[in-house]
Structures are given as C-alpha cells and as structure tokens.
Amino acid sequence: MFNSKRLSYFAILFLFAALSVSAKPLHEENGQTFDGPGGKIYYEVTGSGTGMPLIVVNGGPGFDHTYLHIASAWDTIGKNRRIIFYDQRGDGRSSPLKPGQSCNLADQIADLEALRAHLGFEKWDMLGHSWGGYLSMAYSARHPERIAHLMIVDSAAPKWSDTLFLFSQIFPEITERRAGFTFADEMGDTAASDASIHDYLTMLFYSAEKRDAFVAQMGASAFHKDASQAVMSDLPRFDLNPEIAKFKFPVIVMTGRYDINVAPLVAYKIHQAIPGSRFVVFERSGHIPFYEEPEAFVRATEEFLK
C-alpha cells in the first residue's frame, strides 16, 4: 500500500502546475529581465491595444510560465490589451536562488509589485492560475489599489491546507503507481521524476484528446525544488479568507467542472467569501480551462474585463 502522507506531499509538490514541466517552445520568447528585490526577474509582454494590461500569474510553486503558451486563448485576449507573463523568483529564466536566500510569500508579492512599478503601470488586471491564484489573492490583499480586475482560475484555497485534491478518489491506479516513484525521485533520479510528472499531467484534463496533445507538447522537467519548498514552507501560517472578504474591486472565480487537481468546491467557497464576485464553471474542462475551452474562456474573460 502507498503512504497517503507521502502522496499528499507529491500532490502539493506538483500542485497545479501542469504547470509543472517546461513546455517545448510554442512561440519565440522575446522577454527581458530587470533587477527585482531578490535578483533578476524575467518577463515578457505580448499583445497590444489600449485595454488595461493583464498580468498572468502562473502555477507552481517551482515552475516557470511556459506551460501557459500551450493555450491559444492569450492570442485572442491580447488583441485588446498587453499581457505580461513572468517567471517567479528562483524559476525559469529568473535568477536561481542563492544558498540561504529568502523565497517566501512576502518575497513573491514584492517581486510582483516591483514588476508593476518597473513597467510603469498605475493599475493592472490580474489573473492567477492554480498556485498563482493564491499568490494573486495575497498580492491583491497587500496592494488593492493596484488591482482593476482580479481573475482567480482553478486556484488553491485561501488557506492552503483547505485545498482539496481528488487524485486518489478518481485515479487510484495512477496515484498508486506514482507513489512507486517517490524514493527514486527523492534520490535525484530524473527518469523517476519525469515519469511521475507525466502521470500527473494525464490526470488534469476532461478531454482525452486535449490531454494527449498537451502532454505531447511538454518537455523535460524544469522543477525548481528549492524555490518550491521555500515558498510552501511559508504558506501554512497564512489564512487569506479574512482578507479576500475585503476585496472591493471586480472579481471573477473560474473553475473546470472536472478539475481533479483542485476540487471545484474550493473555487465555489472562494466565490462565496468575496462579496459581489462572479462564479463561472467550464463544463468541459479540468484544471486548465483556458487550454481545454479557449473560446468559452475568452468570452468569459472579455465580458468580465469590460
């Protein structure tokens, strides 16, 4: 039998991050870096138009933004506004963490605020996916004056431990198989890590066709364990529920009906906690609705951001 506590750790470790592994280049990166509070932060600005700029906060923690480019939704949304993607502290093209360097929730918020200031935006719209949803709620609580609209997409719970994973209930055989990779992965076996992530990715989708296409476009693992562990070790002391109840700006909470990585109940409770928020369910999506149902996602996004 597998160890449920160990499995829970792995579920959190790869949280939402279909996010996880680095995607093969789906478009030519044309970004740059700036000096953030803790080192170089990489960012890329796409799109055009006069709409409020949209910052997209990717999932993880411990992964970069490149999985987002597998979705076509950003091309359409970017016709009316600039879209900013970035790699979080210690991840992707941003500076790796130095030994002993701080990488907690406050640091992640500070990096986002430094990016906003660097770009010269008085306000921006913010979209947070998965772990990025949690970070976007935390940033918005600290800097509400900077938020025009907030989009919370298949997010972790405001109290991290309240996040509901359904892997073992829906995919017991894959869950058990992944548990078999634990020891080798912990010993630094790259093949075991890649196999575990591959199995993880297969559990994120409603559509088998979409699943296969997504997994086929993913490359080798680019997980930054040091950044992930540093952030996650800081999260248990926070409960954002009292903070999100204070939000005065427009908020939309989105979820895939068949999100097994974060049960839709989590999204519904976030919606209930934020006065006046909208709640949208994508009926043919799992954890990544902007990929599985791009047209519906774009329609909901454009209507909300108006």
GROMACS .gro file of C-alpha atoms in nm:
model
  306
    1MET     CA    1   0.000   0.000   0.000
    2PHE     CA    2   0.115   0.355  -0.066
    3ASN     CA    3   0.178   0.611   0.202
    4SER     CA    4  -0.103   0.869   0.189
    5LYS     CA    5   0.100   1.139   0.361
    6ARG     CA    6   0.382   1.097   0.110
    7LEU     CA    7   0.134   1.106  -0.176
    8SER     CA    8  -0.022   1.422  -0.037
    9TYR     CA    9   0.324   1.580  -0.036
   10PHE     CA   10   0.369   1.495  -0.401
   11ALA     CA   11   0.027   1.629  -0.490
   12ILE     CA   12   0.128   1.960  -0.335
   13LEU     CA   13   0.475   1.943  -0.482
   14PHE     CA   14   0.344   1.938  -0.835
   15LEU     CA   15   0.041   2.148  -0.748
   16PHE     CA   16  -0.138   2.279  -1.045
   17ALA     CA   17   0.148   2.308  -1.233
   18ALA     CA   18   0.076   2.128  -1.535
   19LEU     CA   19   0.248   2.400  -1.455
   20SER     CA   20   0.498   2.171  -1.381
   21VAL     CA   21   0.730   2.092  -1.658
   22SER     CA   22   0.869   2.334  -1.912
   23ALA     CA   23   0.685   2.334  -2.238
   24LYS     CA   24   0.866   2.298  -2.567
   25PRO     CA   25   0.895   2.642  -2.727
   26LEU     CA   26   0.550   2.712  -2.868
   27HIS     CA   27   0.637   3.067  -2.959
   28GLU     CA   28   0.961   3.255  -2.967
   29GLU     CA   29   1.030   3.410  -2.627
   30ASN     CA   30   1.101   3.778  -2.658
   31GLY     CA   31   1.136   3.878  -2.296
   32GLN     CA   32   1.385   4.060  -2.084
   33THR     CA   33   1.490   4.087  -1.722
   34PHE     CA   34   1.502   4.362  -1.462
   35ASP     CA   35   1.661   4.384  -1.120
   36GLY     CA   36   1.399   4.273  -0.871
   37PRO     CA   37   1.428   4.278  -0.491
   38GLY     CA   38   1.594   3.935  -0.488
   39GLY     CA   39   1.765   3.912  -0.826
   40LYS     CA   40   1.682   3.918  -1.196
   41ILE     CA   41   1.316   3.867  -1.283
   42TYR     CA   42   1.232   3.756  -1.635
   43TYR     CA   43   0.917   3.885  -1.804
   44GLU     CA   44   0.761   3.901  -2.147
   45VAL     CA   45   0.497   4.139  -2.278
   46THR     CA   46   0.273   4.020  -2.561
   47GLY     CA   47  -0.041   4.163  -2.721
   48SER     CA   48  -0.137   4.518  -2.796
   49GLY     CA   49  -0.428   4.757  -2.766
   50THR     CA   50  -0.549   5.015  -2.519
   51GLY     CA   51  -0.715   4.784  -2.267
   52MET     CA   52  -0.590   4.758  -1.912
   53PRO     CA   53  -0.272   4.546  -1.905
   54LEU     CA   54  -0.320   4.189  -1.780
   55ILE     CA   55  -0.058   4.015  -1.565
   56VAL     CA   56  -0.085   3.635  -1.568
   57VAL     CA   57   0.049   3.464  -1.254
   58ASN     CA   58   0.134   3.101  -1.329
   59GLY     CA   59   0.103   2.796  -1.110
   60GLY     CA   60   0.363   2.602  -0.916
   61PRO     CA   61   0.536   2.700  -0.700
   62GLY     CA   62   0.864   2.593  -0.851
   63PHE     CA   63   0.779   2.618  -1.221
   64ASP     CA   64   0.801   2.886  -1.487
   65HIS     CA   65   0.530   3.036  -1.704
   66THR     CA   66   0.593   2.850  -2.029
   67TYR     CA   67   0.309   2.596  -1.997
   68LEU     CA   68   0.071   2.887  -2.045
   69HIS     CA   69   0.179   2.925  -2.408
   70ILE     CA   70   0.023   2.589  -2.499
   71ALA     CA   71  -0.313   2.769  -2.481
   72SER     CA   72  -0.439   2.981  -2.771
   73ALA     CA   73  -0.663   3.199  -2.554
   74TRP     CA   74  -0.394   3.460  -2.489
   75ASP     CA   75  -0.359   3.540  -2.859
   76THR     CA   76  -0.723   3.647  -2.873
   77ILE     CA   77  -0.725   3.828  -2.539
   78GLY     CA   78  -0.404   4.003  -2.643
   79LYS     CA   79  -0.573   4.173  -2.937
   80ASN     CA   80  -0.720   4.428  -2.698
   81ARG     CA   81  -0.453   4.461  -2.429
   82ARG     CA   82  -0.097   4.386  -2.336
   83ILE     CA   83  -0.042   4.058  -2.149
   84ILE     CA   84   0.250   4.013  -1.914
   85PHE     CA   85   0.399   3.672  -1.836
   86TYR     CA   86   0.686   3.632  -1.591
   87ASP     CA   87   0.899   3.372  -1.415
   88GLN     CA   88   0.874   3.380  -1.037
   89ARG     CA   89   1.173   3.411  -0.807
   90GLY     CA   90   1.410   3.118  -0.848
   91ASP     CA   91   1.227   2.975  -1.151
   92GLY     CA   92   1.272   2.963  -1.527
   93ARG     CA   93   1.476   3.247  -1.672
   94SER     CA   94   1.473   3.445  -1.349
   95SER     CA   95   1.781   3.428  -1.126
   96PRO     CA   96   1.828   3.096  -0.942
   97LEU     CA   97   1.812   3.116  -0.565
   98LYS     CA   98   2.139   3.167  -0.385
   99PRO     CA   99   2.213   2.942  -0.086
  100GLY     CA  100   2.004   3.063   0.207
  101GLN     CA  101   1.819   3.324   0.002
  102SER     CA  102   1.470   3.413   0.117
  103CYS     CA  103   1.184   3.299  -0.107
  104ASN     CA  104   0.862   3.329   0.091
  105LEU     CA  105   0.515   3.465   0.020
  106ALA     CA  106   0.618   3.822   0.105
  107ASP     CA  107   0.907   3.794  -0.143
  108GLN     CA  108   0.674   3.672  -0.417
  109ILE     CA  109   0.442   3.966  -0.354
  110ALA     CA  110   0.734   4.209  -0.353
  111ASP     CA  111   0.860   4.076  -0.687
  112LEU     CA  112   0.517   4.123  -0.845
  113GLU     CA  113   0.492   4.478  -0.714
  114ALA     CA  114   0.843   4.554  -0.837
  115LEU     CA  115   0.745   4.427  -1.182
  116ARG     CA  116   0.440   4.653  -1.187
  117ALA     CA  117   0.650   4.953  -1.089
  118HIS     CA  118   0.917   4.865  -1.346
  119LEU     CA  119   0.655   4.853  -1.621
  120GLY     CA  120   0.511   5.185  -1.505
  121PHE     CA  121   0.152   5.066  -1.465
  122GLU     CA  122  -0.062   5.253  -1.214
  123LYS     CA  123  -0.303   4.958  -1.213
  124TRP     CA  124  -0.334   4.627  -1.389
  125ASP     CA  125  -0.578   4.341  -1.428
  126MET     CA  126  -0.451   4.023  -1.264
  127LEU     CA  127  -0.516   3.658  -1.349
  128GLY     CA  128  -0.385   3.388  -1.117
  129HIS     CA  129  -0.394   3.020  -1.210
  130SER     CA  130  -0.360   2.742  -0.952
  131TRP     CA  131  -0.083   2.836  -0.704
  132GLY     CA  132  -0.083   3.164  -0.896
  133GLY     CA  133  -0.443   3.213  -0.785
  134TYR     CA  134  -0.330   3.200  -0.423
  135LEU     CA  135  -0.045   3.443  -0.494
  136SER     CA  136  -0.278   3.678  -0.680
  137MET     CA  137  -0.516   3.686  -0.383
  138ALA     CA  138  -0.226   3.758  -0.148
  139TYR     CA  139  -0.090   4.034  -0.374
  140SER     CA  140  -0.436   4.187  -0.409
  141ALA     CA  141  -0.477   4.189  -0.031
  142ARG     CA  142  -0.150   4.379   0.010
  143HIS     CA  143  -0.195   4.613  -0.288
  144PRO     CA  144  -0.568   4.652  -0.354
  145GLU     CA  145  -0.513   4.998  -0.502
  146ARG     CA  146  -0.320   4.837  -0.790
  147ILE     CA  147  -0.594   4.594  -0.899
  148ALA     CA  148  -0.851   4.687  -1.163
  149HIS     CA  149  -0.996   4.336  -1.204
  150LEU     CA  150  -0.897   4.004  -1.045
  151MET     CA  151  -0.944   3.665  -1.212
  152ILE     CA  152  -0.896   3.359  -0.991
  153VAL     CA  153  -0.870   3.044  -1.204
  154ASP     CA  154  -0.868   2.690  -1.055
  155SER     CA  155  -0.689   2.831  -0.754
  156ALA     CA  156  -0.555   2.675  -0.438
  157ALA     CA  157  -0.763   2.753  -0.129
  158PRO     CA  158  -0.710   3.080   0.062
  159LYS     CA  159  -0.598   2.860   0.350
  160TRP     CA  160  -0.350   2.631   0.176
  161SER     CA  161  -0.440   2.321   0.377
  162ASP     CA  162  -0.805   2.353   0.268
  163THR     CA  163  -0.712   2.272  -0.093
  164LEU     CA  164  -0.892   1.954  -0.199
  165PHE     CA  165  -0.710   1.703  -0.421
  166LEU     CA  166  -0.919   1.429  -0.585
  167PHE     CA  167  -0.644   1.221  -0.747
  168SER     CA  168  -0.672   0.919  -0.522
  169GLN     CA  169  -1.053   0.911  -0.549
  170ILE     CA  170  -1.067   0.942  -0.929
  171PHE     CA  171  -0.740   0.783  -1.042
  172PRO     CA  172  -0.645   0.532  -0.771
  173GLU     CA  173  -0.432   0.318  -1.003
  174ILE     CA  174  -0.227   0.614  -1.130
  175THR     CA  175  -0.196   0.751  -0.778
  176GLU     CA  176  -0.056   0.422  -0.655
  177ARG     CA  177   0.182   0.394  -0.949
  178ARG     CA  178   0.316   0.743  -0.886
  179ALA     CA  179   0.380   0.655  -0.524
  180GLY     CA  180   0.627   0.396  -0.653
  181PHE     CA  181   0.844   0.673  -0.798
  182THR     CA  182   0.881   0.850  -0.465
  183PHE     CA  183   1.207   0.705  -0.337
  184ALA     CA  184   1.395   0.729  -0.665
  185ASP     CA  185   1.266   1.081  -0.721
  186GLU     CA  186   1.381   1.185  -0.373
  187MET     CA  187   1.724   1.040  -0.457
  188GLY     CA  188   1.750   1.267  -0.761
  189ASP     CA  189   1.653   1.016  -1.028
  190THR     CA  190   1.547   1.234  -1.323
  191ALA     CA  191   1.374   0.948  -1.503
  192ALA     CA  192   1.157   0.878  -1.197
  193SER     CA  193   1.073   1.246  -1.163
  194ASP     CA  194   0.976   1.273  -1.531
  195ALA     CA  195   0.764   0.957  -1.512
  196SER     CA  196   0.581   1.088  -1.205
  197ILE     CA  197   0.515   1.423  -1.370
  198HIS     CA  198   0.397   1.255  -1.690
  199ASP     CA  199   0.144   1.051  -1.492
  200TYR     CA  200   0.040   1.362  -1.300
  201LEU     CA  201  -0.028   1.554  -1.620
  202THR     CA  202  -0.258   1.282  -1.752
  203MET     CA  203  -0.497   1.342  -1.461
  204LEU     CA  204  -0.559   1.714  -1.529
  205PHE     CA  205  -0.796   1.707  -1.824
  206TYR     CA  206  -1.157   1.645  -1.919
  207SER     CA  207  -1.077   1.565  -2.282
  208ALA     CA  208  -0.851   1.271  -2.363
  209GLU     CA  209  -0.767   1.434  -2.696
  210LYS     CA  210  -0.670   1.762  -2.529
  211ARG     CA  211  -0.478   1.569  -2.265
  212ASP     CA  212  -0.269   1.383  -2.521
  213ALA     CA  213  -0.196   1.698  -2.720
  214PHE     CA  214  -0.089   1.887  -2.408
  215VAL     CA  215   0.134   1.612  -2.274
  216ALA     CA  216   0.294   1.571  -2.618
  217GLN     CA  217   0.398   1.936  -2.611
  218MET     CA  218   0.559   1.921  -2.270
  219GLY     CA  219   0.934   1.882  -2.242
  220ALA     CA  220   1.162   1.758  -1.967
  221SER     CA  221   1.109   1.856  -1.607
  222ALA     CA  222   1.225   2.203  -1.504
  223PHE     CA  223   1.108   2.187  -1.147
  224HIS     CA  224   1.300   2.406  -0.901
  225LYS     CA  225   1.265   2.219  -0.573
  226ASP     CA  226   1.449   2.482  -0.368
  227ALA     CA  227   1.208   2.759  -0.469
  228SER     CA  228   0.905   2.535  -0.427
  229GLN     CA  229   1.000   2.414  -0.081
  230ALA     CA  230   1.090   2.765   0.036
  231VAL     CA  231   0.752   2.904  -0.065
  232MET     CA  232   0.544   2.609   0.056
  233SER     CA  233   0.711   2.603   0.396
  234ASP     CA  234   0.589   2.960   0.448
  235LEU     CA  235   0.226   2.911   0.345
  236PRO     CA  236   0.080   2.715   0.641
  237ARG     CA  237   0.091   3.022   0.866
  238PHE     CA  238  -0.148   3.223   0.646
  239ASP     CA  239  -0.525   3.229   0.609
  240LEU     CA  240  -0.636   3.467   0.334
  241ASN     CA  241  -1.009   3.418   0.395
  242PRO     CA  242  -1.047   3.732   0.612
  243GLU     CA  243  -0.850   3.931   0.353
  244ILE     CA  244  -1.040   3.831   0.040
  245ALA     CA  245  -1.367   3.925   0.211
  246LYS     CA  246  -1.244   4.287   0.197
  247PHE     CA  247  -1.199   4.298  -0.182
  248LYS     CA  248  -1.383   4.593  -0.338
  249PHE     CA  249  -1.266   4.557  -0.700
  250PRO     CA  250  -1.440   4.325  -0.950
  251VAL     CA  251  -1.353   3.957  -0.902
  252ILE     CA  252  -1.435   3.650  -1.109
  253VAL     CA  253  -1.370   3.297  -0.983
  254MET     CA  254  -1.337   3.028  -1.251
  255THR     CA  255  -1.306   2.650  -1.239
  256GLY     CA  256  -1.320   2.350  -1.465
  257ARG     CA  257  -1.611   2.127  -1.371
  258TYR     CA  258  -1.379   1.826  -1.373
  259ASP     CA  259  -1.078   1.978  -1.201
  260ILE     CA  260  -0.925   1.688  -1.008
  261ASN     CA  261  -0.616   1.886  -0.906
  262VAL     CA  262  -0.829   2.137  -0.712
  263ALA     CA  263  -1.189   2.035  -0.648
  264PRO     CA  264  -1.443   2.287  -0.780
  265LEU     CA  265  -1.576   2.321  -0.426
  266VAL     CA  266  -1.261   2.523  -0.348
  267ALA     CA  267  -1.347   2.775  -0.619
  268TYR     CA  268  -1.707   2.796  -0.504
  269LYS     CA  269  -1.600   2.871  -0.147
  270ILE     CA  270  -1.367   3.145  -0.271
  271HIS     CA  271  -1.658   3.293  -0.464
  272GLN     CA  272  -1.879   3.280  -0.154
  273ALA     CA  273  -1.611   3.455   0.052
  274ILE     CA  274  -1.573   3.752  -0.187
  275PRO     CA  275  -1.876   3.982  -0.187
  276GLY     CA  276  -2.010   4.053  -0.535
  277SER     CA  277  -1.777   3.811  -0.713
  278ARG     CA  278  -1.881   3.620  -1.022
  279PHE     CA  279  -1.859   3.241  -1.047
  280VAL     CA  280  -1.800   3.063  -1.379
  281VAL     CA  281  -1.775   2.689  -1.441
  282PHE     CA  282  -1.635   2.545  -1.764
  283GLU     CA  283  -1.830   2.228  -1.820
  284ARG     CA  284  -1.577   2.051  -2.043
  285SER     CA  285  -1.257   2.136  -1.860
  286GLY     CA  286  -1.030   2.001  -1.593
  287HIS     CA  287  -0.757   2.209  -1.430
  288ILE     CA  288  -0.665   2.421  -1.734
  289PRO     CA  289  -0.984   2.569  -1.887
  290PHE     CA  290  -0.802   2.834  -2.091
  291TYR     CA  291  -0.648   2.541  -2.281
  292GLU     CA  292  -0.941   2.297  -2.295
  293GLU     CA  293  -1.214   2.554  -2.370
  294PRO     CA  294  -1.031   2.858  -2.510
  295GLU     CA  295  -1.331   3.011  -2.684
  296ALA     CA  296  -1.553   2.994  -2.375
  297PHE     CA  297  -1.267   3.118  -2.159
  298VAL     CA  298  -1.207   3.416  -2.388
  299ARG     CA  299  -1.577   3.506  -2.392
  300ALA     CA  300  -1.599   3.500  -2.012
  301THR     CA  301  -1.275   3.694  -1.977
  302GLU     CA  302  -1.362   3.965  -2.228
  303GLU     CA  303  -1.710   4.011  -2.080
  304PHE     CA  304  -1.565   4.042  -1.730
  305LEU     CA  305  -1.281   4.277  -1.821
  306LYS     CA  306  -1.520   4.519  -1.989
   0.00000   0.00000   0.00000
